[in-house]
Coordinates of C-alpha atoms in Angstrom, one line a residue:
M1 CA 10.7 14.2 -41.0
Y2 CA 9.7 16.0 -37.8
I3 CA 7.5 15.1 -34.8
L4 CA 5.6 17.6 -32.7
A5 CA 5.4 16.6 -29.1
L6 CA 2.9 18.2 -26.9
D7 CA 3.8 18.2 -23.2
Q8 CA 0.9 19.4 -21.1
G9 CA 2.2 19.8 -17.5
T10 CA 0.9 20.9 -14.2
T11 CA 2.2 24.4 -14.3
S12 CA 2.9 25.0 -18.0
S13 CA 2.3 23.7 -21.5
R14 CA 5.1 23.0 -23.8
A15 CA 5.6 22.0 -27.4
I16 CA 8.8 20.5 -28.7
I17 CA 9.7 19.6 -32.3
F18 CA 12.2 16.7 -32.8
D19 CA 13.9 15.5 -35.8
S20 CA 14.5 11.8 -36.7
L21 CA 17.7 11.8 -34.6
G22 CA 15.9 13.0 -31.5
N23 CA 17.3 16.5 -31.7
I24 CA 15.3 19.4 -30.5
I25 CA 14.8 21.9 -33.3
G26 CA 12.0 24.1 -31.8
V27 CA 10.6 24.6 -28.4
A28 CA 8.0 26.9 -26.7
Q29 CA 6.6 27.0 -23.2
K30 CA 3.9 28.9 -21.5
E31 CA 2.8 28.9 -17.8
F32 CA -0.8 29.1 -16.9
P33 CA -2.6 30.0 -13.6
Q34 CA -3.0 27.7 -10.7
I35 CA -6.3 28.0 -8.8
F36 CA -6.6 27.3 -5.1
P37 CA -10.3 27.6 -4.0
K38 CA -9.6 26.2 -0.5
P39 CA -6.6 24.9 1.5
G40 CA -5.6 21.6 -0.2
W41 CA -7.7 22.2 -3.2
V42 CA -6.1 22.7 -6.6
E43 CA -7.8 23.4 -9.9
H44 CA -7.0 24.5 -13.5
N45 CA -9.3 26.2 -16.0
P46 CA -9.6 23.6 -18.9
W47 CA -9.5 26.5 -21.4
D48 CA -6.2 27.7 -20.0
I49 CA -4.8 24.2 -20.6
W50 CA -6.1 24.1 -24.1
N51 CA -5.3 27.7 -25.1
S52 CA -1.7 27.6 -23.7
Q53 CA -1.1 24.3 -25.4
R54 CA -2.4 25.5 -28.7
E55 CA -0.4 28.7 -28.5
V56 CA 2.9 26.9 -27.9
M57 CA 2.3 24.5 -30.8
F58 CA 2.2 27.4 -33.3
E59 CA 5.2 29.1 -31.5
A60 CA 7.4 26.0 -31.6
I61 CA 6.7 25.5 -35.3
E62 CA 7.6 29.1 -36.0
K63 CA 10.8 28.8 -34.0
A64 CA 11.8 25.6 -35.8
K65 CA 11.3 27.4 -39.1
I66 CA 9.3 24.6 -40.6
K67 CA 5.7 24.3 -41.9
P68 CA 3.0 22.2 -40.3
K69 CA 2.9 20.0 -43.4
E70 CA 6.5 18.9 -42.7
I71 CA 5.4 17.3 -39.4
S72 CA 4.9 13.6 -39.8
A73 CA 3.1 13.0 -36.5
I74 CA 2.0 14.4 -33.1
G75 CA 2.7 12.8 -29.8
V76 CA 0.9 13.9 -26.6
T77 CA 2.1 13.6 -23.0
N78 CA 0.3 15.1 -20.1
Q79 CA -0.2 15.6 -16.3
R80 CA -2.0 12.5 -15.2
E81 CA -5.1 12.0 -13.0
T82 CA -6.2 15.6 -13.5
T83 CA -9.9 15.3 -14.2
I84 CA -12.1 17.3 -16.7
V85 CA -15.8 16.8 -17.4
W86 CA -17.4 18.6 -20.3
D87 CA -20.7 18.9 -22.2
K88 CA -20.7 16.5 -25.2
D89 CA -22.7 18.9 -27.4
T90 CA -21.2 22.3 -26.5
G91 CA -17.7 21.2 -25.6
Q92 CA -17.9 23.4 -22.5
P93 CA -16.4 22.1 -19.3
I94 CA -18.9 22.0 -16.5
H95 CA -16.3 22.7 -13.7
N96 CA -12.7 23.6 -13.5
A97 CA -10.3 20.7 -14.0
I98 CA -9.6 19.0 -10.6
V99 CA -5.8 18.6 -10.5
W100 CA -4.0 15.5 -9.4
Q101 CA -2.6 17.3 -6.3
C102 CA -6.1 18.2 -5.1
R103 CA -7.1 16.6 -1.7
R104 CA -10.8 17.5 -1.7
T105 CA -11.8 13.8 -2.0
A106 CA -9.6 12.5 0.9
D107 CA -12.6 11.9 3.2
Y108 CA -14.4 9.9 0.5
C109 CA -11.3 7.8 -0.1
E110 CA -11.1 7.1 3.6
R111 CA -14.7 5.8 3.5
L112 CA -13.8 3.5 0.6
K113 CA -10.9 2.1 2.7
K114 CA -13.2 1.6 5.7
D115 CA -15.6 -0.3 3.4
G116 CA -12.8 -2.8 2.8
L117 CA -12.3 -1.9 -0.9
S118 CA -8.5 -1.5 -0.8
E119 CA -7.6 -5.0 -2.0
L120 CA -10.3 -5.0 -4.7
V121 CA -9.0 -1.7 -6.1
K122 CA -5.4 -2.8 -5.9
E123 CA -6.1 -6.2 -7.6
K124 CA -8.0 -4.7 -10.5
T125 CA -6.2 -1.3 -11.0
G126 CA -2.8 -1.7 -9.4
L127 CA -3.5 1.5 -7.4
V128 CA -4.0 2.4 -3.7
I129 CA -7.1 4.2 -2.8
D130 CA -6.2 7.9 -2.7
A131 CA -7.5 11.3 -3.6
Y132 CA -4.7 11.5 -6.1
F133 CA -6.5 9.5 -8.7
S134 CA -9.3 10.4 -11.1
S135 CA -12.4 8.5 -10.2
P136 CA -13.1 10.2 -6.8
K137 CA -12.7 13.5 -8.6
I138 CA -15.3 12.5 -11.3
K139 CA -17.7 11.5 -8.5
W140 CA -17.2 14.8 -6.7
I141 CA -18.1 16.7 -9.9
L142 CA -21.2 14.6 -10.5
D143 CA -22.3 15.0 -6.9
N144 CA -21.5 18.7 -6.6
V145 CA -22.2 20.4 -9.9
P146 CA -26.0 21.1 -10.4
E147 CA -27.6 18.7 -13.0
A148 CA -24.3 17.0 -13.6
R149 CA -25.3 13.5 -12.6
K150 CA -28.6 13.7 -14.5
K151 CA -26.8 14.8 -17.6
A152 CA -24.1 12.1 -17.2
E153 CA -26.8 9.4 -17.0
Q154 CA -28.4 10.8 -20.2
G155 CA -25.1 10.5 -22.0
K156 CA -24.6 14.2 -22.3
L157 CA -21.3 14.5 -20.4
L158 CA -17.7 13.3 -21.2
F159 CA -14.9 12.7 -18.9
G160 CA -11.2 12.9 -19.8
T161 CA -7.8 13.2 -18.3
V162 CA -5.8 16.0 -20.0
D163 CA -4.7 13.9 -23.0
T164 CA -8.4 13.2 -23.8
W165 CA -9.3 16.9 -23.5
L166 CA -6.5 17.8 -25.9
I167 CA -7.3 15.1 -28.4
W168 CA -11.0 16.1 -28.4
N169 CA -10.0 19.7 -29.2
L170 CA -7.2 18.9 -31.6
T171 CA -9.5 16.7 -33.7
G172 CA -12.4 19.2 -33.8
R173 CA -14.4 17.2 -31.2
K174 CA -14.3 14.0 -33.3
V175 CA -12.2 11.7 -31.1
H176 CA -12.9 10.8 -27.4
A177 CA -10.0 8.5 -26.5
T178 CA -7.2 7.9 -24.1
D179 CA -4.3 5.5 -23.9
Y180 CA -3.7 2.6 -21.5
T181 CA -1.1 4.5 -19.4
N182 CA -3.5 7.4 -18.6
A183 CA -6.5 5.1 -18.2
S184 CA -4.5 3.1 -15.6
R185 CA -4.4 6.2 -13.4
T186 CA -8.1 6.7 -13.0
M187 CA -8.8 4.0 -10.4
L188 CA -11.5 2.6 -12.9
F189 CA -9.3 0.7 -15.4
N190 CA -8.7 -3.0 -15.1
I191 CA -5.0 -3.4 -16.0
K192 CA -5.4 -7.1 -16.7
N193 CA -8.0 -7.0 -19.4
L194 CA -7.2 -3.4 -20.4
D195 CA -10.7 -2.0 -20.2
W196 CA -13.0 -0.1 -17.8
D197 CA -14.1 -2.1 -14.9
D198 CA -17.9 -2.4 -14.4
E199 CA -17.7 -3.3 -10.7
L200 CA -15.7 -0.2 -9.9
L201 CA -17.9 2.0 -12.0
E202 CA -20.9 0.8 -10.0
I203 CA -19.1 1.3 -6.7
M204 CA -18.2 4.9 -7.7
N205 CA -21.6 5.5 -9.4
I206 CA -20.0 6.7 -12.6
P207 CA -21.8 6.1 -15.9
R208 CA -19.6 4.1 -18.4
N209 CA -20.8 6.3 -21.3
M210 CA -18.8 9.2 -20.0
L211 CA -15.5 7.4 -20.4
P212 CA -13.1 7.7 -23.4
K213 CA -12.0 4.6 -25.4
P214 CA -8.7 3.1 -24.0
L215 CA -6.1 2.3 -26.7
P216 CA -2.4 1.4 -27.0
S217 CA 0.1 4.2 -26.4
S218 CA 1.5 4.0 -30.0
Y219 CA -1.7 4.1 -32.1
F220 CA -3.5 6.1 -34.8
Y221 CA -5.9 8.2 -32.7
G222 CA -7.1 10.6 -35.3
V223 CA -6.1 13.7 -37.3
C224 CA -5.2 17.1 -35.9
N225 CA -7.1 19.6 -38.1
I226 CA -6.3 22.9 -36.5
F227 CA -3.8 24.0 -39.1
E228 CA -4.9 25.6 -42.3
D229 CA -2.7 23.6 -44.7
A230 CA -2.0 20.3 -42.9
E231 CA -3.8 17.4 -41.3
I232 CA -1.3 15.7 -39.0
P233 CA -1.9 12.2 -37.5
I234 CA -1.9 11.9 -33.7
T235 CA -0.1 8.6 -33.1
G236 CA 1.3 8.6 -29.6
I237 CA -0.1 9.2 -26.2
A238 CA 1.3 8.5 -22.7
G239 CA 1.0 10.0 -19.3
D240 CA 4.0 12.1 -18.5
Q241 CA 5.8 9.7 -16.3
Q242 CA 5.4 6.7 -18.6
A243 CA 6.5 8.9 -21.5
A244 CA 9.6 9.8 -19.5
L245 CA 10.4 6.2 -18.9
F246 CA 10.0 5.5 -22.6
G247 CA 12.1 8.6 -23.5
Q248 CA 14.8 7.2 -21.2
C249 CA 14.7 4.0 -23.3
G250 CA 13.3 2.1 -20.3
F251 CA 12.0 -0.6 -22.5
E252 CA 13.2 -3.6 -20.5
E253 CA 12.6 -5.0 -17.0
G254 CA 14.8 -3.5 -14.3
I255 CA 15.4 0.0 -15.8
L256 CA 14.7 2.8 -13.2
K257 CA 14.1 6.5 -13.9
N258 CA 13.1 9.5 -11.9
T259 CA 11.5 12.6 -13.3
Y260 CA 12.1 15.7 -11.2
G261 CA 9.2 17.9 -12.1
T262 CA 6.5 19.5 -9.9
G263 CA 6.5 16.2 -8.2
C264 CA 9.0 13.3 -8.4
F265 CA 8.0 10.1 -10.1
I266 CA 10.1 7.1 -9.9
L267 CA 9.3 4.2 -12.3
L268 CA 10.8 0.8 -12.5
N269 CA 9.9 -1.3 -15.6
T270 CA 8.8 -4.7 -14.4
G271 CA 8.3 -6.3 -17.8
K272 CA 5.2 -8.0 -19.1
D273 CA 4.2 -9.4 -15.7
I274 CA 2.0 -7.4 -13.3
K275 CA 3.9 -7.1 -10.0
Y276 CA 2.1 -5.8 -6.9
S277 CA 3.5 -3.9 -3.9
S278 CA 2.6 -4.6 -0.3
K279 CA 3.9 -1.3 0.9
G280 CA 2.3 1.4 -1.1
L281 CA 4.0 1.4 -4.5
I282 CA 1.6 1.6 -7.5
T283 CA 1.4 -0.9 -10.2
T284 CA 0.7 0.9 -13.5
V285 CA 0.9 0.4 -17.3
A286 CA 4.3 1.4 -18.6
Y287 CA 3.4 1.4 -22.3
G288 CA 1.4 -0.4 -24.9
I289 CA 2.5 -1.0 -28.5
G290 CA 0.1 -3.2 -30.3
D291 CA -0.4 -6.3 -28.1
D292 CA 2.9 -5.7 -26.4
V293 CA 2.1 -4.2 -23.0
H294 CA 4.7 -3.5 -20.3
Y295 CA 4.0 -2.7 -16.6
A296 CA 5.9 -0.7 -14.0
L297 CA 6.1 -0.1 -10.3
E298 CA 5.8 3.6 -9.5
G299 CA 6.5 5.7 -6.4
S300 CA 5.2 9.2 -6.3
V301 CA 6.6 12.2 -4.5
F302 CA 3.9 14.9 -4.6
I303 CA 6.1 18.0 -4.0
A304 CA 9.6 18.1 -5.6
G305 CA 10.3 21.1 -7.9
A306 CA 7.2 22.7 -6.5
V307 CA 9.1 23.3 -3.2
I308 CA 11.6 25.5 -5.1
Q309 CA 8.6 27.3 -6.8
W310 CA 7.2 27.8 -3.3
L311 CA 10.5 29.3 -2.1
R312 CA 10.4 31.7 -5.1
D313 CA 6.7 32.6 -5.2
N314 CA 5.5 32.3 -1.6
L315 CA 8.5 33.2 0.5
G316 CA 10.4 35.3 -2.1
I317 CA 13.8 34.0 -0.8
I318 CA 15.0 33.1 -4.3
K319 CA 14.5 34.9 -7.6
N320 CA 14.6 31.9 -9.8
S321 CA 15.1 28.1 -9.6
S322 CA 18.7 28.2 -10.8
E323 CA 19.6 30.4 -7.8
S324 CA 18.8 27.5 -5.5
E325 CA 21.9 25.6 -6.6
I326 CA 24.2 28.6 -6.0
L327 CA 22.7 29.2 -2.5
A328 CA 22.9 25.5 -1.5
K329 CA 26.6 25.4 -2.4
M330 CA 27.3 28.4 -0.3
V331 CA 27.0 26.4 3.0
E332 CA 28.9 23.3 4.0
D333 CA 25.8 21.4 5.1
N334 CA 22.1 21.9 5.9
G335 CA 22.9 23.4 9.3
G336 CA 20.7 20.8 11.0
V337 CA 17.6 21.9 9.0
Y338 CA 15.3 19.3 7.5
F339 CA 12.4 20.3 5.3
V340 CA 9.5 17.9 4.8
P341 CA 7.4 19.5 1.9
A342 CA 4.2 17.7 2.6
F343 CA 2.0 20.5 1.4
V344 CA -0.6 18.1 0.0
G345 CA 0.2 15.0 2.1
L346 CA 2.9 12.4 1.4
G347 CA 3.0 9.8 -1.4
A348 CA 5.0 6.5 -1.4
P349 CA 6.0 4.9 0.9
Y350 CA 3.9 6.8 3.5
W351 CA 0.6 7.5 1.7
D352 CA -0.4 10.0 4.4
M353 CA -3.1 12.4 3.0
F354 CA -3.1 14.2 6.3
A355 CA 0.7 15.0 6.6
R356 CA 1.6 18.7 6.2
G357 CA 4.8 20.6 5.5
L358 CA 7.4 21.0 8.2
I359 CA 10.8 22.8 8.6
I360 CA 12.6 21.6 11.7
G361 CA 16.0 22.1 13.2
I362 CA 15.9 25.9 13.0
T363 CA 18.4 27.8 15.2
R364 CA 19.6 31.4 15.3
G365 CA 22.5 30.4 13.1
V366 CA 20.2 29.2 10.3
K367 CA 20.3 31.3 7.1
R368 CA 18.2 31.3 3.9
E369 CA 21.0 29.2 2.3
H370 CA 20.3 26.4 4.8
I371 CA 16.6 26.6 4.1
V372 CA 17.1 26.4 0.4
R373 CA 19.6 23.6 0.7
A374 CA 17.2 21.6 3.0
A375 CA 14.5 22.1 0.4
L376 CA 16.7 20.7 -2.4
E377 CA 17.8 17.8 -0.1
S378 CA 14.2 17.0 0.6
I379 CA 13.7 16.1 -3.0
A380 CA 16.6 13.6 -2.9
Y381 CA 15.4 12.1 0.5
Q382 CA 11.9 11.5 -0.8
T383 CA 13.3 9.9 -4.0
N384 CA 15.5 7.7 -1.9
D385 CA 12.6 6.5 0.3
V386 CA 10.9 5.2 -2.9
I387 CA 14.1 3.6 -4.3
E388 CA 14.7 1.7 -1.0
L389 CA 11.2 0.4 -1.1
M390 CA 11.5 -0.7 -4.7
E391 CA 14.6 -2.7 -4.0
S392 CA 13.0 -4.4 -1.0
E393 CA 9.7 -5.2 -2.8
T394 CA 11.2 -6.6 -6.0
G395 CA 14.5 -8.0 -4.9
I396 CA 16.1 -6.1 -7.8
K397 CA 19.4 -4.5 -6.8
I398 CA 19.3 -1.2 -8.5
K399 CA 22.7 0.2 -9.6
E400 CA 21.7 3.1 -11.7
L401 CA 19.1 5.9 -11.7
R402 CA 18.3 7.6 -15.0
V403 CA 17.1 11.2 -14.3
D404 CA 15.3 13.9 -16.2
G405 CA 12.9 16.8 -15.7
G406 CA 13.7 20.4 -14.8
A407 CA 15.4 19.9 -11.5
S408 CA 17.7 17.2 -12.9
A409 CA 19.7 20.2 -14.3
N410 CA 20.7 21.1 -10.7
N411 CA 24.1 19.6 -10.2
F412 CA 24.0 20.0 -6.4
L413 CA 20.8 18.0 -6.3
M414 CA 22.0 15.3 -8.6
Q415 CA 25.2 14.8 -6.6
F416 CA 23.3 14.8 -3.3
Q417 CA 20.9 12.2 -4.8
S418 CA 23.9 10.0 -5.8
D419 CA 25.4 10.4 -2.4
I420 CA 22.3 9.8 -0.3
S421 CA 21.1 6.8 -2.5
N422 CA 24.6 5.4 -3.0
L423 CA 23.8 5.0 -6.7
K424 CA 25.2 6.1 -10.1
V425 CA 23.0 8.9 -11.4
V426 CA 22.8 9.2 -15.2
R427 CA 21.6 12.4 -16.8
P428 CA 20.9 12.0 -20.6
Y429 CA 22.0 14.5 -23.2
I430 CA 18.3 15.3 -23.8
T431 CA 16.6 15.8 -20.5
E432 CA 13.3 16.6 -22.1
T433 CA 12.6 12.8 -22.0
T434 CA 8.9 13.2 -21.3
S435 CA 8.4 15.0 -24.7
L436 CA 10.9 12.7 -26.3
G437 CA 9.0 9.6 -25.1
A438 CA 5.8 11.0 -26.7
A439 CA 7.7 11.6 -29.9
F440 CA 9.2 8.1 -29.9
L441 CA 5.7 6.6 -29.5
A442 CA 4.3 8.7 -32.3
G443 CA 7.3 8.2 -34.6
L444 CA 7.2 4.4 -34.2
K445 CA 3.6 4.3 -35.5
V446 CA 4.4 6.3 -38.6
G447 CA 7.7 4.5 -39.3
I448 CA 10.2 7.2 -38.5
W449 CA 11.9 4.5 -36.3
K450 CA 11.3 0.9 -37.3
D451 CA 11.7 -0.6 -33.8
L452 CA 12.9 0.0 -30.2
N453 CA 16.5 -0.9 -31.1
E454 CA 16.6 1.9 -33.6
I455 CA 15.4 4.3 -30.9
K456 CA 18.1 3.0 -28.4
R457 CA 20.8 4.1 -30.7
I458 CA 19.7 7.7 -30.4
W459 CA 19.8 7.9 -26.6
R460 CA 23.0 9.2 -25.0
E461 CA 24.4 10.2 -21.6
E462 CA 25.4 13.8 -20.8
K463 CA 26.8 13.5 -17.2
I464 CA 27.2 10.8 -14.7
F465 CA 27.2 11.5 -10.9
T466 CA 28.9 8.9 -8.6
P467 CA 28.5 8.6 -4.8
G468 CA 31.2 9.9 -2.5
M469 CA 29.6 10.4 0.9
P470 CA 31.0 8.4 3.8
E471 CA 28.5 5.7 4.9
E472 CA 28.3 6.9 8.5
K473 CA 27.3 10.4 7.4
R474 CA 24.8 9.0 4.9
R475 CA 23.1 6.9 7.6
Y476 CA 23.0 9.8 10.0
Y477 CA 21.3 12.1 7.4
L478 CA 18.8 9.4 6.5
A479 CA 17.9 8.8 10.2
K480 CA 17.3 12.5 10.8
W481 CA 15.2 12.8 7.7
K482 CA 13.0 9.9 8.7
E483 CA 12.6 11.4 12.2
A484 CA 11.4 14.7 10.6
V485 CA 8.9 12.8 8.4
T486 CA 7.5 11.2 11.5
K487 CA 6.8 14.6 13.0
A488 CA 5.0 15.9 9.9
R489 CA 2.7 12.9 9.6
G490 CA -1.0 12.9 10.5
W491 CA -1.1 16.7 11.2
E492 CA -4.5 17.4 9.6
K493 CA -6.2 14.3 11.0
E494 CA -8.9 14.9 13.7

C-alpha cells in the first residue's frame, strides 16, 4: 500500500511516495519560475504550477518502481494564500497566480484597518488584516482584470488556493473544493462555523459563487483520473504548514513545530478551543478529521530559506545552500553583522508591511562568511521572536521545538536556534513532514492507518540539539537583533 503526496511549494513542486511505515520510496522535485512584475509584487504562472506538479507525479512513480494502480490514495499539500482565478468553462486562468508573498494589496489592507475592521476580521477568521491573505488578492484581480467582475457576478469564474487548482485539474475539472486549513487562510472563512462568511464577502465585494466547497482535511474529495490504468482517490488536503504540524504528530495541545522553508512557519496546537492573540499571532485551523477540528496559533516569518536563495541567486556569494553552513562555521561569530531580511515586510510579531531588508554592522573586517552567517542567524532570530510571543500569549512554557523543512538540515542553524531560544530542538528522521502530513491525512481516510495512535508509532527522532550558549551572550545577541529590526521598520511608508 502506497500513498502519493503532492507538495506544491512556493519555488518548486514535489511528489513523494510513502509506504505504510512512512518510508520514502520515491521522490521527484522541479523548480518553476518566479515572476516579479514590480518591486514587492510576486506572481506564478498557474500552468507552471500544474505542469511541474504533474511532471513530478509521474517521475516519482517511475523512481519508486511501482504502478499507479498500486497507489491507495493521494494527499495534497500546498503553498497557502496564493490566489488563482480561472474561467469555469475553459479552465484558463484569467491572471497569473498572486503569491502569498506579494504586497500589491498593502494599501487596500491599510484602508480596511482604518475603516475599523480589524477586530471583526480577527473574531471571524482568526487573522490579522494583511496583504498576505487571499481575499485582497481576489478583489485585486476582480478590480483590475477587464471583464473579471462582470464574469464573476455571472458565475463564470472560480477562485482557488493552489490545492483547489490542483484538485480541479487532477479530477478533470469535476471537483471545486478546498479543506478547512486552506480556507482559513483566505480572510473570508468563519473558523467558528467552518463556512464562508457572508458579511466579509460583502465587505470585500467577492461573489460567493466563485468559492470552492470547504471540507475536512481527511475526506474523500474525488478521483484523480490522469493515469491511463488507475483512478486514485484524493483523500487528504492541508495547507503546507498545517500538514507539517500533522506530519510531526502535532495532534495534541501544546506541541510546537517550525518549518524552515522559503519562509518560517511556527505552529502551536491549541486543541479544540479557538485561542486569539492580542499581539499579532494568527489563529488558524490545524486540521479537521470528521467532526474533530483542532486549532493552532501561528507565527509567520516571510523570508527564511529565501534569504539563502537570495545570497545564491542575487549576490552570487554562495554556489548552493549547503555551502552556507560551511561558510558560517569558518568564522567565530557574526563579526557584529545583523541581517534583517525584510524583503517583503515583516510578519509576526511586527506585522510591518513597510519594513525592508537591512544589513547593519558592516566594517572593513567583515567578510562574506560573516554576511552568510548573519543571514542564517536571522532565520533563528525571527523564529525566536515568534516563540517568545507564543509563550507570553498562551502561558504555555515551551520546552521543545520540532523542526522540519529544507533548512532544518543545516546543523549550524539548528544549533544556533537551540542556543538563541534556549530550547531543545528535535529533528525527525523524516524531515519531509509537510508531505508526510498530507500522506497521513490521506492514509487515515482509506484505512492505511486506523487512528492517530497508529501514526504516532511511525514518527521517530533523528537528532536532538541542546542549548549551550551562556545566558549573558544570548541576551546581548537578542538585544542587538531587536535594535536592527527597529532600524528596518517602516522604511517604505510615506
